[in-house]
GROMACS .gro file of C-alpha atoms in nm:
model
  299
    1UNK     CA    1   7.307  10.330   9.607
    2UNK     CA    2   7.606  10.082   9.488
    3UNK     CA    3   7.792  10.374   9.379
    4UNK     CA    4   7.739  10.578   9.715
    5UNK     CA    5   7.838  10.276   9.923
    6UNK     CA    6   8.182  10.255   9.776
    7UNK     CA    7   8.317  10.580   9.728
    8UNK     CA    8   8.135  10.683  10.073
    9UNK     CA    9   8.143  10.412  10.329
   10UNK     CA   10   8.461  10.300  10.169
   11UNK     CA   11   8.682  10.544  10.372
   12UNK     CA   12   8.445  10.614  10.625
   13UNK     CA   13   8.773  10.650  10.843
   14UNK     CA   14   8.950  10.868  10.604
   15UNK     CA   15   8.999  11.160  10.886
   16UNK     CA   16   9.165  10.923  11.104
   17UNK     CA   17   9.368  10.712  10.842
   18UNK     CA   18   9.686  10.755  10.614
   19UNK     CA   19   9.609  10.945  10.297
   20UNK     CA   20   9.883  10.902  10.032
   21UNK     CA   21   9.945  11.035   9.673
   22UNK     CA   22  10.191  11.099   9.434
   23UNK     CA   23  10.530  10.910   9.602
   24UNK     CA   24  10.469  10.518   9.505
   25UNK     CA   25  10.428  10.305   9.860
   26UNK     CA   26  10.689  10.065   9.656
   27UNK     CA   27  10.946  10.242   9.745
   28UNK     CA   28  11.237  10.066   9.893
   29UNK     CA   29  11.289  10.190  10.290
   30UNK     CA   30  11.386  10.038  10.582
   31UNK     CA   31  11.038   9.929  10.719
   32UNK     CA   32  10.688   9.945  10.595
   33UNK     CA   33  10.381   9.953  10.825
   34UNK     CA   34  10.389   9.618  10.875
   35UNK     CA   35  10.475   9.391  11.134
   36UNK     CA   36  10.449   9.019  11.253
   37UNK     CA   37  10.444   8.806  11.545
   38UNK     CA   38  10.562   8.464  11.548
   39UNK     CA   39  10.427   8.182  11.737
   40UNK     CA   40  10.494   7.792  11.770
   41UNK     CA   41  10.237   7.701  11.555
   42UNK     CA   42  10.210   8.050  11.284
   43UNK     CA   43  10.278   8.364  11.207
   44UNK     CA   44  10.050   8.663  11.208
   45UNK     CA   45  10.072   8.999  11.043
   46UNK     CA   46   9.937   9.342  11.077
   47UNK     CA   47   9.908   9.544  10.755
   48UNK     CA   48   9.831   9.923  10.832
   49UNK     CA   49   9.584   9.992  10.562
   50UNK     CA   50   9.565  10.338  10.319
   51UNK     CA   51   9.206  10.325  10.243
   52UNK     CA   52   9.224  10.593   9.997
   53UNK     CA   53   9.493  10.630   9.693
   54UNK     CA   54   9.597  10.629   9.332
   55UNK     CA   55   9.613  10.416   9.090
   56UNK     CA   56  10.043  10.499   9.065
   57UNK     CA   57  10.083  10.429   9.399
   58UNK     CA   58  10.113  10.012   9.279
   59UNK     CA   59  10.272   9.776   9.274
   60UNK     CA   60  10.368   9.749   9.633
   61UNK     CA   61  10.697   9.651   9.787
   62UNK     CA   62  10.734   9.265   9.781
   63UNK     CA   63  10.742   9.284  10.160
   64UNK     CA   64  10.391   9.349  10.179
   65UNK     CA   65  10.313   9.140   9.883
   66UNK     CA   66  10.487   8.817  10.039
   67UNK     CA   67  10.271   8.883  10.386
   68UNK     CA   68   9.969   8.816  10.207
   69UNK     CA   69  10.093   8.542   9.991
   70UNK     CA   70  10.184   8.352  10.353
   71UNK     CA   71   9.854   8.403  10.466
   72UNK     CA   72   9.593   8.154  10.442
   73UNK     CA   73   9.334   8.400  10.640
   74UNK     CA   74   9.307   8.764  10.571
   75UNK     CA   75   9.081   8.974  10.822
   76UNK     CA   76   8.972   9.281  10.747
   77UNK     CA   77   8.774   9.575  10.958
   78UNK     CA   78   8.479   9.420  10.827
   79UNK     CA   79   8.393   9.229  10.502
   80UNK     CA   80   8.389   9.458  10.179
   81UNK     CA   81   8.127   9.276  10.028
   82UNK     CA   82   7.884   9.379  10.302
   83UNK     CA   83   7.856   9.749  10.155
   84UNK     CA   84   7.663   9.619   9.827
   85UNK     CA   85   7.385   9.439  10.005
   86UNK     CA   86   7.098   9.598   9.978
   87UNK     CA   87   6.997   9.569  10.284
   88UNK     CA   88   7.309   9.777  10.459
   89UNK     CA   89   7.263  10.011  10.114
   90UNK     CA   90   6.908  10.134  10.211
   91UNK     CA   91   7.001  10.127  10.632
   92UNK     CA   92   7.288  10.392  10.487
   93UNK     CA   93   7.060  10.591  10.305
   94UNK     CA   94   6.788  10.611  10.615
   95UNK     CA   95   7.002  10.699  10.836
   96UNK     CA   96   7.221  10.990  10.619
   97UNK     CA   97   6.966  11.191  10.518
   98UNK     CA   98   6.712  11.430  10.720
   99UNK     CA   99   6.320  11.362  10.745
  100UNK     CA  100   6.030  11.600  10.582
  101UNK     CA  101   6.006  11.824  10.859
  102UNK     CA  102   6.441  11.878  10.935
  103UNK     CA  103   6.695  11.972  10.740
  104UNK     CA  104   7.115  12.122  10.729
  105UNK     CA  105   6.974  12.457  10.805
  106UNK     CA  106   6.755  12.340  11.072
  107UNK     CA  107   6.989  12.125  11.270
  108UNK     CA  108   7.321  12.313  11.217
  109UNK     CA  109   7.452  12.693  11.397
  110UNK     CA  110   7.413  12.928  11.203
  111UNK     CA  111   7.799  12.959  11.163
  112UNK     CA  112   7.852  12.628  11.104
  113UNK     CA  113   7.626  12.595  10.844
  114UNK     CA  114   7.776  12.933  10.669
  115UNK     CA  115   8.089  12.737  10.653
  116UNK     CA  116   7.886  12.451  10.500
  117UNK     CA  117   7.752  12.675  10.211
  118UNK     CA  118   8.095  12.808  10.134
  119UNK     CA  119   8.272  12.481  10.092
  120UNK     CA  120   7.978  12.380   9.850
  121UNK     CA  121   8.030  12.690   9.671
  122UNK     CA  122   8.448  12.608   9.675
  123UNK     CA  123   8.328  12.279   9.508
  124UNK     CA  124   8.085  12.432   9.245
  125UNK     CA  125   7.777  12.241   9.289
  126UNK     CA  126   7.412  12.363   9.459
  127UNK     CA  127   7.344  12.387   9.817
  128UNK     CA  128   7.027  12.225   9.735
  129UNK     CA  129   7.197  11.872   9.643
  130UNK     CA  130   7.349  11.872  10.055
  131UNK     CA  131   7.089  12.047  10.240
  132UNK     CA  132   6.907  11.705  10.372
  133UNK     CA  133   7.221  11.522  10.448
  134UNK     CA  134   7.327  11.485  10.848
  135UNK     CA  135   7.602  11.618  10.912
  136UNK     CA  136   7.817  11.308  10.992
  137UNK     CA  137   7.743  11.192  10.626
  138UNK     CA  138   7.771  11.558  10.472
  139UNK     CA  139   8.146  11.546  10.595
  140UNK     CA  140   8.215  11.238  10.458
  141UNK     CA  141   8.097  11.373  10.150
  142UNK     CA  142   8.286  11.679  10.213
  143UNK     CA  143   8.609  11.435  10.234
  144UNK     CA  144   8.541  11.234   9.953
  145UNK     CA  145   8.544  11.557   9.706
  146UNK     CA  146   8.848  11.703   9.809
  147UNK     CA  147   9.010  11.354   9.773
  148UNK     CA  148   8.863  11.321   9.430
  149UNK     CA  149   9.023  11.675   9.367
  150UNK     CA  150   9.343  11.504   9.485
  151UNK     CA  151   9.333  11.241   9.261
  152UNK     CA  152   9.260  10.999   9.513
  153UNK     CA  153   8.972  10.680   9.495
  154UNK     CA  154   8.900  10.440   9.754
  155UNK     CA  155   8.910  10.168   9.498
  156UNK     CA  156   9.285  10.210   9.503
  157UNK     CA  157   9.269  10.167   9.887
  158UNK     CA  158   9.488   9.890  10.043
  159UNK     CA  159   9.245   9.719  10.194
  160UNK     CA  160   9.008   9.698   9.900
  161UNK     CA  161   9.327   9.543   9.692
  162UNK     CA  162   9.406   9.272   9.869
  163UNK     CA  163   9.035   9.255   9.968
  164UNK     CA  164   9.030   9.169   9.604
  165UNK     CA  165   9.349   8.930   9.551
  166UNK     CA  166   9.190   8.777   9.877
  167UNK     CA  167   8.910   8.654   9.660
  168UNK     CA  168   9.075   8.615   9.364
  169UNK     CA  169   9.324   8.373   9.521
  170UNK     CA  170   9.057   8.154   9.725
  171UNK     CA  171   9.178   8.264  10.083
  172UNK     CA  172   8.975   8.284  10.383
  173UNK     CA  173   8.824   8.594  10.438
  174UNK     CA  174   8.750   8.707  10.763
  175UNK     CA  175   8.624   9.065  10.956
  176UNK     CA  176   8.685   9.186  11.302
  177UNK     CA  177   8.338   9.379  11.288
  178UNK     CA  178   8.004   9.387  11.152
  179UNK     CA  179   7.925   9.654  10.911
  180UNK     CA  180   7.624   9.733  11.131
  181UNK     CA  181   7.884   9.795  11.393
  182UNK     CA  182   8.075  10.066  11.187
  183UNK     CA  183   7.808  10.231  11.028
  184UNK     CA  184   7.648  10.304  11.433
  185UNK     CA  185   7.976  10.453  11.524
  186UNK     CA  186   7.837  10.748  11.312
  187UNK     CA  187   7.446  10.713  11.256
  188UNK     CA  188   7.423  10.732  11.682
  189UNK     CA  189   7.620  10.990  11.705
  190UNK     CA  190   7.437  11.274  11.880
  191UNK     CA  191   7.373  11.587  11.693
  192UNK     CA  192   7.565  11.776  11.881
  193UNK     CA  193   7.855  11.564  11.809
  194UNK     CA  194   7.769  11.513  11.462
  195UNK     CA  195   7.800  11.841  11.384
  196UNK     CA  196   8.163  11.875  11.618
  197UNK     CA  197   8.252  11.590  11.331
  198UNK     CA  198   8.153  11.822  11.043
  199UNK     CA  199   8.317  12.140  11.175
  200UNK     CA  200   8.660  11.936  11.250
  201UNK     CA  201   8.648  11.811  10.890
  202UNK     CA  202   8.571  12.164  10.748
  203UNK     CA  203   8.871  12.336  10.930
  204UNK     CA  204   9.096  12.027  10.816
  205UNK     CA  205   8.976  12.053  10.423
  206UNK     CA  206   9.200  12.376  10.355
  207UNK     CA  207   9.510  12.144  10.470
  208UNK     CA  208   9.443  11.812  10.367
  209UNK     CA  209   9.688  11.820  10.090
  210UNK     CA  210   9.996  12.010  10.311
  211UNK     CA  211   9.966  11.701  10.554
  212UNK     CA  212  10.012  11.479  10.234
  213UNK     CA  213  10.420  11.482  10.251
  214UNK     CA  214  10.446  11.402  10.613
  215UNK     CA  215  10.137  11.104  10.600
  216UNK     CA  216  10.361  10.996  10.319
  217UNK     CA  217  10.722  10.962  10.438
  218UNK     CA  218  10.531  10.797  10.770
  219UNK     CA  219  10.391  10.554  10.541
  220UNK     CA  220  10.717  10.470  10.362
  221UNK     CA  221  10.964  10.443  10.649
  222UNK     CA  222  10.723  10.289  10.931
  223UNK     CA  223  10.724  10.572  11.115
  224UNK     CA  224  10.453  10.501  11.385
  225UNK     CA  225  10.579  10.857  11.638
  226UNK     CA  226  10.530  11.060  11.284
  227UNK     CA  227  10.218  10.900  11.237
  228UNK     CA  228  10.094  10.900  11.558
  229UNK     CA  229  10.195  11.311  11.609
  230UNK     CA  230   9.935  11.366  11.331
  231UNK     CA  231   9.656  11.279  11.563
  232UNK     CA  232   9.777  11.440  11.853
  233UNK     CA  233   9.911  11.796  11.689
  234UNK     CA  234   9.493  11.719  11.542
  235UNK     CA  235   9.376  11.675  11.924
  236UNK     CA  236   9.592  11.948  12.071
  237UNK     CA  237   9.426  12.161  11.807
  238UNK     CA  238   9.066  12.021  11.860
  239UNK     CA  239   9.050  11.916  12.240
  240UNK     CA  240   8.690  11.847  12.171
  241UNK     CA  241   8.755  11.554  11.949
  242UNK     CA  242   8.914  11.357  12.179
  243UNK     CA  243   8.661  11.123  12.288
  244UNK     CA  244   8.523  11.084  11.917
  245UNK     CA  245   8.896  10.974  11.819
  246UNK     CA  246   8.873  10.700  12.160
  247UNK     CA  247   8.534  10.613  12.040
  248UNK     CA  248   8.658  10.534  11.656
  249UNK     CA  249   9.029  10.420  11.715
  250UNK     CA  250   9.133  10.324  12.070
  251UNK     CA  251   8.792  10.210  12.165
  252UNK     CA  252   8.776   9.991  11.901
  253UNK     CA  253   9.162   9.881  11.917
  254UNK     CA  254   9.084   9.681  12.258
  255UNK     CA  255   8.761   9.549  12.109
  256UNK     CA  256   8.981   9.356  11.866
  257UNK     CA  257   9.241   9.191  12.085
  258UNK     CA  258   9.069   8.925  12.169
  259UNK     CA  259   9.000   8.806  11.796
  260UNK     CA  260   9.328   8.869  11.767
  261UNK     CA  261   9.503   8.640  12.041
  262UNK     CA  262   9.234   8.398  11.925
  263UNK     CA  263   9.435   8.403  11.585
  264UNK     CA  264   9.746   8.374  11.729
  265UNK     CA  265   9.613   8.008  11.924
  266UNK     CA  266   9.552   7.867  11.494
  267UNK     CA  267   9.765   7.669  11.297
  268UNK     CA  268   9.701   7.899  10.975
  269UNK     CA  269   9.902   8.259  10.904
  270UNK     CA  270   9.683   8.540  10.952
  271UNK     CA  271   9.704   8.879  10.777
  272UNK     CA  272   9.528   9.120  10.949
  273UNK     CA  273   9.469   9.498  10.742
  274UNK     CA  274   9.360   9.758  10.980
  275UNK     CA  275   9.391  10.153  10.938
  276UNK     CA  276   9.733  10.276  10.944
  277UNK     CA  277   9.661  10.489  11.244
  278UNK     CA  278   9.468  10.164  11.495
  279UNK     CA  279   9.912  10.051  11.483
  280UNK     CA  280  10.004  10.351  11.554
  281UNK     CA  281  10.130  10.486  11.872
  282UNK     CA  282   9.973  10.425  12.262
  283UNK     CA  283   9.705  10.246  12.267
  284UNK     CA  284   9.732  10.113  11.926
  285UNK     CA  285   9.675   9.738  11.849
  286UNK     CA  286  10.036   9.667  11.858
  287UNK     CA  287  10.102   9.887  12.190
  288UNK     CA  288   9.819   9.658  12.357
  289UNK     CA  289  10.002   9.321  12.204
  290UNK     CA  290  10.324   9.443  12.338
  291UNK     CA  291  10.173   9.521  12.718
  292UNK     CA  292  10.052   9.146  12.667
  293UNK     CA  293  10.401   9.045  12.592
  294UNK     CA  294  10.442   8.925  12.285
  295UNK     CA  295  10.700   8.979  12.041
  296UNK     CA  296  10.618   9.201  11.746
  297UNK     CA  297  10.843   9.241  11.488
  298UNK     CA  298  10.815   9.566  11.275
  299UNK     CA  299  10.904   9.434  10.871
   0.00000   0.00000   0.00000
């Protein structure tokens, strides 16, 4: 179940977060995703996080490297670690796969579902290995193979590096949620919007890779209205996923500012790595610092 935790749960929020390949994020451009505020007594900084990349995409520009050295607490979404208890690693598998008596065929339309059987076939493998998964799960798996075909691991993520160095380096390591949290944002979703979830993510497989270029140059130059115009071209396509995209990122985004101001009152620098797309336009975790009025300073 080790092995499913990572390369699942580890970019849980892949739909909704930067995917990068092939351009290294070292390149040299007038801002990164990364900005800072400065108080009396510290700095803080916001890292948007690529939880999903290559191994060529390293080493990163020094700009990002020198945030973390100045930090003496890093926060994450929630602590990495969590995914190999065992505890969270059998909750997982409970709650991703169907009962004796239910299963894909069962719980899906019958379109959807015909959909479902011809991405497995894309992929080469046997109906018979997805036909008990939810659907919530099944398109995380669904997301997880393309990216493989990509070229792309989670283990190359941002977060999980410095999630890493973190340790490595004896800094404090600190989460804005509980795993328990993030995993109910999906296992309570309600069928019918657990299957809405799946049938977004099979209409956006066939284009995953053509969004690449622009997810990259936003990346590189800081570009939070290019990132942003991602989601929204996604919403104006899907109106129906709007309130699961307010549930996972804006929701969530004033859930943290608290912790966050708390933060700001220490005497210690705080790096704080969130998903590239939680600092990204209205509503975002800098747009609700900003309405607070503090200073923010994009690096």
């Amino acid at each position: 179940m080790t092995h499913v935790s990572t390369r699942y749960w580890g970019i849980f929020l892949l739909m909704f977060c930067l995917l990068a390949r092939g351009v290294p994020l070292s390149a040299k451009e007038n801002h990164h995703f990364l900005w800072k505020i400065e108080t009396e007594q510290n700095q803080v900084y916001f890292l948007g996080s690529v939880h999903i990349l290559s191994a060529d995409q390293y080493p990163l520009n020094p700009v990002i490297e020198n945030a973390f050295e100045a930090a003496d607490i890093v926060v994450f979404e929630t602590h990495l670690d969590s995914l190999e208890s065992p505890e969270v690693q059998l909750h997982l598998l409970q709650k991703s796969v169907y009962g004796a008596d239910e299963n894909l065929k069962t719980a899906l339309s019958d379109e959807t579902y015909a959909k479902v059987t011809s991405v497995v076939e894309r992929f080469g493998l046997p109906m018979a290995q997805f036909n008990t998964f939810r659907p919530w799960f099944l398109a995380m798996t669904f997301t997880v193979l393309e990216a493989q075909r990509l070229g792309l691991v989670p283990e190359y993520g941002i977060d999980r590096y410095f999630f890493t160095k973190a340790k490595q380096a004896g800094k404090t390591i600190e989460a804005l949620e509980s795993i328990d949290f993030q995993l109910a944002l999906f296992t309570e979703l309600p069928p019918a919007e657990q299957e809405l979830f799946l049938k977004y993510t099979l209409a956006d497989l066939d284009v995953m890779s053509n969004q690449l270029d622009t997810m990259i140059s936003a990346w590189q130059t800081g570009n939070t209205v290019l990132m942003d115009s991602l989601v929204t071209e996604s919403v104006r396509r899907y109106p129906e996923i709007k309130p699961f995209y307010q549930k996972l990122d804006d929701e969530r985004n004033q859930r943290w500012i608290p912790q966050i101001e708390a933060y700001l009152q220490q005497d210690k620098n705080v790096l704080i790595i969130v998903g590239a797309l939680h600092l990204s336009g209205e509503g975002s975790v800098i747009d609700l610092l900003r309405q607070k009025g503090y200073q923010i300073e994009q690096l």
